[in-house]
Amino acid sequence: MQIYLDYSATTPTRPEAIALMNEVTANQWGNPSSLHQWGGRAATAVERARIQVADLVHADPESIVFTSGGTEADNLAIMGVARQCTLPQHIVISSVEHSAVSEPVRLLEQWGWEVTRLPVNRQGRVNPLDLQAALRPNTVLVSIIFGQSEIGTLQPIEVLSQIVQGHGVLFHTDAVQVAGRLPINVQQLQVDLLSLSSHKLYGPQGAGALYVRPGVQIASLVGGGGQEFKLRSGTQAVANIAGFGIAAELAATELEAETSRLRRLRDRLFDHLADVPGLIPTGDRLHRLPHHTSFYLEHADGETLSGKTLVRQMNLAGIGISAGSACHSGKLSPSPILKAMGMSDRHAKGGIRLTLGRHTTEADVDWAAMVLKQVIERSPKPCVSSAL
């Protein structure tokens, strides 16, 4: 039995998106910037997708800027704001941001920018009062992730964005994990910038978008022909964008029913694993992505027992999950997300994530839970203290 439980990493492209991409590749292959009929057909495909993606987040279509993915969208938001400033200013992020935000911010810090990284509680959630206290006269941007990919925690984005209103500060959120899984209304959230990714909602890899609230000015990162409202030069990947569009439209149509189904499966998986010794849930159970479960291993030592070793053993059993820790040059590093939540280095090497999707069934959840229990029971228990 083959069971894929890594939908937060990527989702399989929907048949409808593949069919449309094939059609566009065959018949709408022109350059969307060209004025002739071939260009017009390609431009029509792009603009149709822009409307579909905009509808998913209740935005004006002209506020959607297509990118190569969520990472580029995050970088365009962060660096696009920074490049508007003639001198280094102050930026606020959370301590549990995806590297697509934390890395460009780290680069800004090297260039003289001041950075405040808001702490989180043991569930990975930001305290709005900490954001209020962090704002300064020279703060130009706040970027807080909407749904954390490793631990599943949702941040109170609407509350946080309201705090910065009236301070002349722009607010960005990485909504890559949320879009297509929970309702998003950019008007209600009052965000200025919001990042999306196609392959997280059953569209193709290689497409994403940045919502830019009308009136917000950011600088382009790529010089060229001025495509995408002069914010993202380069000929658009028409087929990928079209696939993104139809995936977004279908996600919006199915959202209510699929979100409810995923929550039931998520809670079923949590319940199955609740009595496994040494397997501790992470993240916020109440404020949580509907498809997401995550844990850490109490007895992890980073060598014989870690998130990485569990991923390998589950893969041998035909089940795909992911680890929270990153492996660089063969050396396992503690998860910065779990560290930010107060965990020790060795516990932060023991994080795992099982994420569910359109093709996940109750039988999949039941079987995966049983196999994971057996894998953990067979794993050696290192002789180390479990104290945090």
Tab-separated table of C-alpha atoms in Angstrom:
chain	number	residue	atom	x	y	z
A	1	MET	CA	0.000	0.000	0.000
A	2	GLN	CA	1.317	3.427	-1.004
A	3	ILE	CA	0.084	6.351	1.113
A	4	TYR	CA	1.172	9.942	0.547
A	5	LEU	CA	0.919	12.098	3.676
A	6	ASP	CA	3.088	15.059	2.730
A	7	TYR	CA	0.547	17.416	1.181
A	8	SER	CA	2.120	20.433	2.875
A	9	ALA	CA	5.264	19.820	0.810
A	10	THR	CA	3.414	19.551	-2.492
A	11	THR	CA	0.113	18.307	-3.847
A	12	PRO	CA	-0.475	16.151	-6.940
A	13	THR	CA	-1.580	18.246	-9.897
A	14	ARG	CA	-5.295	17.918	-10.547
A	15	PRO	CA	-6.352	16.165	-13.778
A	16	GLU	CA	-8.356	19.243	-14.715
A	17	ALA	CA	-5.239	21.402	-14.417
A	18	ILE	CA	-3.133	18.960	-16.426
A	19	ALA	CA	-5.758	18.826	-19.181
A	20	LEU	CA	-5.960	22.608	-19.353
A	21	MET	CA	-2.175	22.978	-19.341
A	22	ASN	CA	-1.923	20.551	-22.258
A	23	GLU	CA	-4.589	22.507	-24.141
A	24	VAL	CA	-2.858	25.824	-23.468
A	25	THR	CA	0.551	24.439	-24.422
A	26	ALA	CA	-0.837	23.137	-27.708
A	27	ASN	CA	-3.104	26.014	-28.709
A	28	GLN	CA	-2.324	29.123	-26.617
A	29	TRP	CA	1.449	29.079	-26.758
A	30	GLY	CA	1.921	32.663	-27.908
A	31	ASN	CA	3.692	35.410	-25.992
A	32	PRO	CA	1.010	37.195	-23.913
A	33	SER	CA	2.728	40.534	-24.599
A	34	SER	CA	2.359	40.190	-28.378
A	35	LEU	CA	-0.424	42.159	-30.039
A	36	HIS	CA	-1.395	39.576	-32.657
A	37	GLN	CA	-3.983	36.800	-32.268
A	38	TRP	CA	-1.471	34.251	-30.995
A	39	GLY	CA	-0.442	36.608	-28.227
A	40	GLY	CA	-4.069	37.482	-27.591
A	41	ARG	CA	-5.000	33.847	-26.975
A	42	ALA	CA	-2.172	33.462	-24.465
A	43	ALA	CA	-3.060	36.744	-22.759
A	44	THR	CA	-6.652	35.571	-22.429
A	45	ALA	CA	-5.484	32.414	-20.632
A	46	VAL	CA	-3.378	34.469	-18.224
A	47	GLU	CA	-6.137	36.959	-17.466
A	48	ARG	CA	-8.706	34.218	-16.941
A	49	ALA	CA	-6.366	32.660	-14.384
A	50	ARG	CA	-5.843	36.038	-12.728
A	51	ILE	CA	-9.588	36.299	-12.150
A	52	GLN	CA	-9.761	32.737	-10.806
A	53	VAL	CA	-6.903	33.277	-8.339
A	54	ALA	CA	-8.294	36.659	-7.297
A	55	ASP	CA	-11.694	35.114	-6.611
A	56	LEU	CA	-10.107	32.545	-4.291
A	57	VAL	CA	-8.936	35.326	-1.951
A	58	HIS	CA	-11.707	37.868	-2.756
A	59	ALA	CA	-9.330	40.311	-4.415
A	60	ASP	CA	-9.406	42.643	-7.395
A	61	PRO	CA	-7.830	40.715	-10.318
A	62	GLU	CA	-5.464	43.609	-11.023
A	63	SER	CA	-3.996	43.152	-7.542
A	64	ILE	CA	-2.709	39.646	-8.411
A	65	VAL	CA	0.897	39.474	-9.616
A	66	PHE	CA	1.959	36.084	-10.966
A	67	THR	CA	5.329	34.698	-9.874
A	68	SER	CA	7.212	31.410	-10.151
A	69	GLY	CA	5.906	30.274	-6.756
A	70	GLY	CA	5.422	31.137	-3.100
A	71	THR	CA	9.120	31.727	-2.460
A	72	GLU	CA	9.362	34.367	-5.154
A	73	ALA	CA	6.121	35.937	-3.939
A	74	ASP	CA	7.547	36.215	-0.415
A	75	ASN	CA	10.804	37.669	-1.721
A	76	LEU	CA	8.945	40.158	-3.897
A	77	ALA	CA	6.953	41.306	-0.872
A	78	ILE	CA	9.939	41.630	1.479
A	79	MET	CA	12.552	42.967	-0.893
A	80	GLY	CA	10.019	44.944	-2.915
A	81	VAL	CA	9.171	46.983	0.169
A	82	ALA	CA	12.817	47.273	1.222
A	83	ARG	CA	13.906	48.593	-2.174
A	84	GLN	CA	11.456	51.463	-1.790
A	85	CYS	CA	13.592	52.753	1.093
A	86	THR	CA	16.758	54.788	0.507
A	87	LEU	CA	18.153	53.885	3.945
A	88	PRO	CA	17.821	50.739	6.116
A	89	GLN	CA	14.705	50.760	8.268
A	90	HIS	CA	12.996	48.362	10.698
A	91	ILE	CA	11.062	45.187	9.876
A	92	VAL	CA	9.096	42.823	12.137
A	93	ILE	CA	8.638	39.106	11.495
A	94	SER	CA	7.736	36.135	13.670
A	95	SER	CA	10.313	33.632	14.896
A	96	VAL	CA	8.481	30.838	13.041
A	97	GLU	CA	8.575	32.173	9.495
A	98	HIS	CA	9.234	29.974	6.495
A	99	SER	CA	12.761	30.378	5.133
A	100	ALA	CA	11.272	32.156	2.094
A	101	VAL	CA	10.697	35.072	4.488
A	102	SER	CA	13.392	34.576	7.120
A	103	GLU	CA	16.240	34.328	4.599
A	104	PRO	CA	15.594	37.570	2.685
A	105	VAL	CA	15.075	39.281	6.042
A	106	ARG	CA	18.414	37.913	7.255
A	107	LEU	CA	20.003	39.393	4.136
A	108	LEU	CA	18.422	42.773	4.878
A	109	GLU	CA	19.834	42.542	8.382
A	110	GLN	CA	23.309	42.100	6.919
A	111	TRP	CA	22.690	45.272	4.926
A	112	GLY	CA	21.994	47.273	8.070
A	113	TRP	CA	18.264	46.790	8.566
A	114	GLU	CA	16.924	46.419	12.090
A	115	VAL	CA	14.884	43.243	12.567
A	116	THR	CA	12.554	42.242	15.407
A	117	ARG	CA	11.634	38.549	15.525
A	118	LEU	CA	8.522	38.130	17.620
A	119	PRO	CA	8.567	35.222	20.097
A	120	VAL	CA	5.885	32.542	20.087
A	121	ASN	CA	4.332	30.439	22.826
A	122	ARG	CA	4.718	26.671	23.191
A	123	GLN	CA	2.063	26.229	20.487
A	124	GLY	CA	3.927	28.472	18.038
A	125	ARG	CA	1.501	31.387	18.225
A	126	VAL	CA	2.371	35.091	18.301
A	127	ASN	CA	1.019	37.322	21.071
A	128	PRO	CA	-0.541	40.423	19.453
A	129	LEU	CA	0.710	42.535	22.381
A	130	ASP	CA	4.286	41.679	21.379
A	131	LEU	CA	3.632	43.068	17.919
A	132	GLN	CA	2.156	46.236	19.400
A	133	ALA	CA	5.287	46.711	21.525
A	134	ALA	CA	7.635	46.003	18.611
A	135	LEU	CA	6.412	48.779	16.307
A	136	ARG	CA	8.770	51.738	15.954
A	137	PRO	CA	8.681	55.047	14.085
A	138	ASN	CA	10.945	53.529	11.401
A	139	THR	CA	9.022	50.242	11.026
A	140	VAL	CA	8.058	49.836	7.374
A	141	LEU	CA	6.891	46.209	7.175
A	142	VAL	CA	5.429	43.459	9.338
A	143	SER	CA	5.451	39.927	7.885
A	144	ILE	CA	3.723	37.147	9.831
A	145	ILE	CA	3.075	33.702	8.389
A	146	PHE	CA	-0.614	32.739	8.217
A	147	GLY	CA	-0.344	28.964	8.614
A	148	GLN	CA	2.959	27.447	9.720
A	149	SER	CA	3.940	24.559	7.453
A	150	GLU	CA	5.902	22.547	10.027
A	151	ILE	CA	3.630	22.696	13.082
A	152	GLY	CA	0.275	23.672	11.537
A	153	THR	CA	-0.390	26.663	13.789
A	154	LEU	CA	-2.544	29.490	12.463
A	155	GLN	CA	-1.712	33.045	13.450
A	156	PRO	CA	-4.379	35.681	14.293
A	157	ILE	CA	-3.692	37.563	11.073
A	158	GLU	CA	-6.761	39.791	11.176
A	159	VAL	CA	-5.962	40.932	14.724
A	160	LEU	CA	-2.289	41.461	13.899
A	161	SER	CA	-3.025	43.449	10.747
A	162	GLN	CA	-5.412	45.685	12.657
A	163	ILE	CA	-2.616	46.573	15.076
A	164	VAL	CA	-0.450	48.024	12.348
A	165	GLN	CA	-3.327	49.977	10.776
A	166	GLY	CA	-2.774	53.677	11.207
A	167	HIS	CA	0.972	53.309	11.814
A	168	GLY	CA	1.930	53.698	8.168
A	169	VAL	CA	3.302	50.151	8.238
A	170	LEU	CA	2.673	47.574	5.529
A	171	PHE	CA	1.499	44.089	6.510
A	172	HIS	CA	2.438	40.923	4.602
A	173	THR	CA	1.413	37.341	5.256
A	174	ASP	CA	2.618	34.109	3.700
A	175	ALA	CA	-0.674	32.285	3.066
A	176	VAL	CA	0.835	29.451	1.014
A	177	GLN	CA	-0.388	26.716	3.385
A	178	VAL	CA	-3.801	28.306	3.967
A	179	ALA	CA	-5.032	29.090	0.460
A	180	GLY	CA	-7.389	26.415	-0.799
A	181	ARG	CA	-7.726	24.923	2.675
A	182	LEU	CA	-9.406	27.742	4.590
A	183	PRO	CA	-11.386	30.792	3.415
A	184	ILE	CA	-9.281	33.874	2.709
A	185	ASN	CA	-10.729	37.344	2.244
A	186	VAL	CA	-8.019	39.949	1.837
A	187	GLN	CA	-10.520	42.748	2.466
A	188	GLN	CA	-11.514	41.277	5.810
A	189	LEU	CA	-7.928	40.477	6.772
A	190	GLN	CA	-6.849	44.030	5.844
A	191	VAL	CA	-3.473	42.802	4.615
A	192	ASP	CA	-1.380	44.757	2.132
A	193	LEU	CA	0.543	41.821	0.668
A	194	LEU	CA	-0.271	38.102	0.618
A	195	SER	CA	1.668	35.210	-0.934
A	196	LEU	CA	0.172	32.184	-2.712
A	197	SER	CA	1.535	29.024	-4.316
A	198	SER	CA	-0.048	26.899	-7.037
A	199	HIS	CA	1.396	23.515	-6.096
A	200	LYS	CA	0.023	23.677	-2.554
A	201	LEU	CA	-3.547	23.637	-3.895
A	202	TYR	CA	-3.293	20.974	-6.640
A	203	GLY	CA	-1.999	23.254	-9.357
A	204	PRO	CA	1.364	22.813	-11.107
A	205	GLN	CA	4.722	23.574	-9.600
A	206	GLY	CA	6.350	26.713	-10.972
A	207	ALA	CA	3.494	29.175	-10.435
A	208	GLY	CA	2.531	31.445	-7.570
A	209	ALA	CA	1.165	34.894	-6.910
A	210	LEU	CA	1.523	37.938	-4.726
A	211	TYR	CA	-1.573	39.918	-3.818
A	212	VAL	CA	-0.686	43.626	-3.703
A	213	ARG	CA	-3.398	45.821	-2.253
A	214	PRO	CA	-4.372	48.617	-4.653
A	215	GLY	CA	-2.390	51.733	-3.794
A	216	VAL	CA	0.538	49.848	-2.218
A	217	GLN	CA	3.865	50.609	-3.875
A	218	ILE	CA	6.645	48.026	-4.038
A	219	ALA	CA	9.721	47.822	-6.258
A	220	SER	CA	10.289	45.167	-8.882
A	221	LEU	CA	13.154	42.728	-8.295
A	222	VAL	CA	13.588	41.782	-11.956
A	223	GLY	CA	14.314	44.307	-14.695
A	224	GLY	CA	13.013	43.615	-18.153
A	225	GLY	CA	9.893	44.034	-20.225
A	226	GLY	CA	7.640	45.174	-17.400
A	227	GLN	CA	5.179	42.287	-17.385
A	228	GLU	CA	2.814	41.743	-14.436
A	229	PHE	CA	2.101	45.443	-13.883
A	230	LYS	CA	5.860	46.158	-14.075
A	231	LEU	CA	6.434	44.119	-10.893
A	232	ARG	CA	7.621	40.833	-12.387
A	233	SER	CA	9.330	41.145	-15.751
A	234	GLY	CA	9.685	38.108	-17.986
A	235	THR	CA	7.369	36.242	-20.320
A	236	GLN	CA	4.682	34.561	-18.240
A	237	ALA	CA	4.573	30.766	-17.952
A	238	VAL	CA	1.152	30.656	-19.571
A	239	ALA	CA	0.376	26.942	-19.132
A	240	ASN	CA	1.465	26.915	-15.476
A	241	ILE	CA	-0.545	30.033	-14.745
A	242	ALA	CA	-3.609	28.544	-16.436
A	243	GLY	CA	-3.232	25.377	-14.359
A	244	PHE	CA	-2.935	27.508	-11.231
A	245	GLY	CA	-6.104	29.333	-12.168
A	246	ILE	CA	-8.303	26.278	-12.655
A	247	ALA	CA	-6.905	24.703	-9.469
A	248	ALA	CA	-7.786	27.870	-7.542
A	249	GLU	CA	-11.302	27.911	-8.990
A	250	LEU	CA	-11.921	24.277	-8.085
A	251	ALA	CA	-10.443	24.781	-4.610
A	252	ALA	CA	-12.889	27.630	-3.989
A	253	THR	CA	-15.811	25.500	-5.165
A	254	GLU	CA	-14.893	22.543	-2.952
A	255	LEU	CA	-13.525	24.497	0.005
A	256	GLU	CA	-16.291	24.122	2.591
A	257	ALA	CA	-16.821	20.385	2.143
A	258	GLU	CA	-13.145	19.513	1.799
A	259	THR	CA	-12.083	21.568	4.812
A	260	SER	CA	-14.650	19.780	6.976
A	261	ARG	CA	-13.544	16.368	5.679
A	262	LEU	CA	-9.870	17.112	6.293
A	263	ARG	CA	-10.531	18.275	9.838
A	264	ARG	CA	-12.272	14.979	10.606
A	265	LEU	CA	-9.361	12.989	9.197
A	266	ARG	CA	-6.835	15.178	11.006
A	267	ASP	CA	-8.540	14.680	14.356
A	268	ARG	CA	-8.884	10.947	13.675
A	269	LEU	CA	-5.131	10.716	13.131
A	270	PHE	CA	-4.384	12.703	16.277
A	271	ASP	CA	-6.703	10.380	18.239
A	272	HIS	CA	-5.031	7.242	16.856
A	273	LEU	CA	-1.610	8.488	17.933
A	274	ALA	CA	-2.617	10.014	21.267
A	275	ASP	CA	-1.426	7.020	23.319
A	276	VAL	CA	1.928	6.420	21.608
A	277	PRO	CA	4.636	6.736	24.282
A	278	GLY	CA	7.165	9.441	23.493
A	279	LEU	CA	5.230	10.931	20.560
A	280	ILE	CA	4.251	14.476	21.555
A	281	PRO	CA	1.937	16.661	19.411
A	282	THR	CA	3.239	20.062	18.344
A	283	GLY	CA	1.440	23.230	17.339
A	284	ASP	CA	-1.917	24.625	18.367
A	285	ARG	CA	-4.779	22.095	18.293
A	286	LEU	CA	-7.480	24.775	18.167
A	287	HIS	CA	-5.916	27.306	15.799
A	288	ARG	CA	-4.655	24.819	13.233
A	289	LEU	CA	-4.526	24.050	9.530
A	290	PRO	CA	-7.323	21.560	8.773
A	291	HIS	CA	-5.078	18.986	7.077
A	292	HIS	CA	-2.089	19.094	9.401
A	293	THR	CA	-0.739	16.873	12.192
A	294	SER	CA	2.732	17.190	13.688
A	295	PHE	CA	4.717	15.691	16.562
A	296	TYR	CA	8.149	15.468	18.132
A	297	LEU	CA	9.916	12.434	19.544
A	298	GLU	CA	10.552	12.740	23.260
A	299	HIS	CA	13.476	10.298	23.069
A	300	ALA	CA	15.075	11.708	19.920
A	301	ASP	CA	18.864	11.824	19.971
A	302	GLY	CA	19.442	13.132	16.451
A	303	GLU	CA	21.309	9.995	15.388
A	304	THR	CA	19.646	6.608	15.992
A	305	LEU	CA	16.260	8.217	16.544
A	306	SER	CA	15.191	11.432	14.819
A	307	GLY	CA	12.492	12.773	12.566
A	308	LYS	CA	14.693	11.888	9.617
A	309	THR	CA	15.043	8.225	10.632
A	310	LEU	CA	11.265	7.924	11.020
A	311	VAL	CA	10.740	9.384	7.556
A	312	ARG	CA	13.066	6.765	6.104
A	313	GLN	CA	11.405	3.884	7.935
A	314	MET	CA	7.917	5.033	6.995
A	315	ASN	CA	9.041	5.343	3.388
A	316	LEU	CA	10.196	1.704	3.457
A	317	ALA	CA	6.633	0.883	4.490
A	318	GLY	CA	5.262	2.837	1.521
A	319	ILE	CA	4.136	5.890	3.490
A	320	GLY	CA	5.363	9.401	2.725
A	321	ILE	CA	5.724	11.823	5.645
A	322	SER	CA	8.249	14.557	6.373
A	323	ALA	CA	10.645	15.617	9.098
A	324	GLY	CA	10.822	19.048	10.644
A	325	SER	CA	14.598	19.144	10.856
A	326	ALA	CA	16.755	20.082	7.919
A	327	CYS	CA	19.701	18.034	6.726
A	328	HIS	CA	22.653	20.024	5.397
A	329	SER	CA	25.756	18.255	4.054
A	330	GLY	CA	24.768	15.062	5.854
A	331	LYS	CA	24.421	16.760	9.245
A	332	LEU	CA	20.998	16.938	10.837
A	333	SER	CA	20.192	20.411	12.156
A	334	PRO	CA	17.608	21.214	14.831
A	335	SER	CA	14.375	22.694	13.495
A	336	PRO	CA	14.456	26.482	14.023
A	337	ILE	CA	10.669	26.402	14.354
A	338	LEU	CA	10.705	23.905	17.242
A	339	LYS	CA	13.633	25.775	18.800
A	340	ALA	CA	11.616	28.997	18.683
A	341	MET	CA	8.895	27.160	20.633
A	342	GLY	CA	11.355	26.446	23.440
A	343	MET	CA	12.492	22.918	22.603
A	344	SER	CA	15.972	21.562	23.139
A	345	ASP	CA	18.288	20.844	20.223
A	346	ARG	CA	17.719	17.103	20.350
A	347	HIS	CA	13.933	17.402	20.586
A	348	ALA	CA	14.097	19.881	17.694
A	349	LYS	CA	15.733	17.111	15.650
A	350	GLY	CA	12.784	14.819	16.343
A	351	GLY	CA	9.947	16.627	14.597
A	352	ILE	CA	7.689	14.874	12.092
A	353	ARG	CA	4.706	16.008	10.047
A	354	LEU	CA	1.839	14.045	8.493
A	355	THR	CA	-0.344	16.176	6.230
A	356	LEU	CA	-3.512	15.084	4.483
A	357	GLY	CA	-5.157	15.895	1.186
A	358	ARG	CA	-7.827	15.243	-1.432
A	359	HIS	CA	-6.872	11.608	-1.898
A	360	THR	CA	-6.505	10.729	1.793
A	361	THR	CA	-9.082	8.276	3.162
A	362	GLU	CA	-9.965	7.002	6.618
A	363	ALA	CA	-8.281	3.727	5.706
A	364	ASP	CA	-5.093	5.631	4.860
A	365	VAL	CA	-5.136	7.403	8.200
A	366	ASP	CA	-5.802	4.196	10.131
A	367	TRP	CA	-3.058	2.257	8.352
A	368	ALA	CA	-0.476	5.038	8.622
A	369	ALA	CA	-1.152	5.414	12.348
A	370	MET	CA	-0.725	1.677	12.911
A	371	VAL	CA	2.540	1.576	10.962
A	372	LEU	CA	3.927	4.646	12.726
A	373	LYS	CA	3.152	3.082	16.099
A	374	GLN	CA	5.019	-0.071	15.105
A	375	VAL	CA	7.991	1.884	13.780
A	376	ILE	CA	8.288	3.871	17.014
A	377	GLU	CA	7.879	0.757	19.171
A	378	ARG	CA	10.732	-0.950	17.296
A	379	SER	CA	12.992	2.095	17.442
A	380	PRO	CA	15.842	2.089	19.970
A	381	LYS	CA	15.290	4.293	23.011
A	382	PRO	CA	18.411	6.370	23.661
A	383	CYS	CA	19.576	6.645	27.254
A	384	VAL	CA	19.175	10.416	27.524
A	385	SER	CA	17.182	12.691	29.763
A	386	SER	CA	13.820	13.779	28.356
A	387	ALA	CA	13.895	17.137	30.159
A	388	LEU	CA	13.382	20.176	28.004
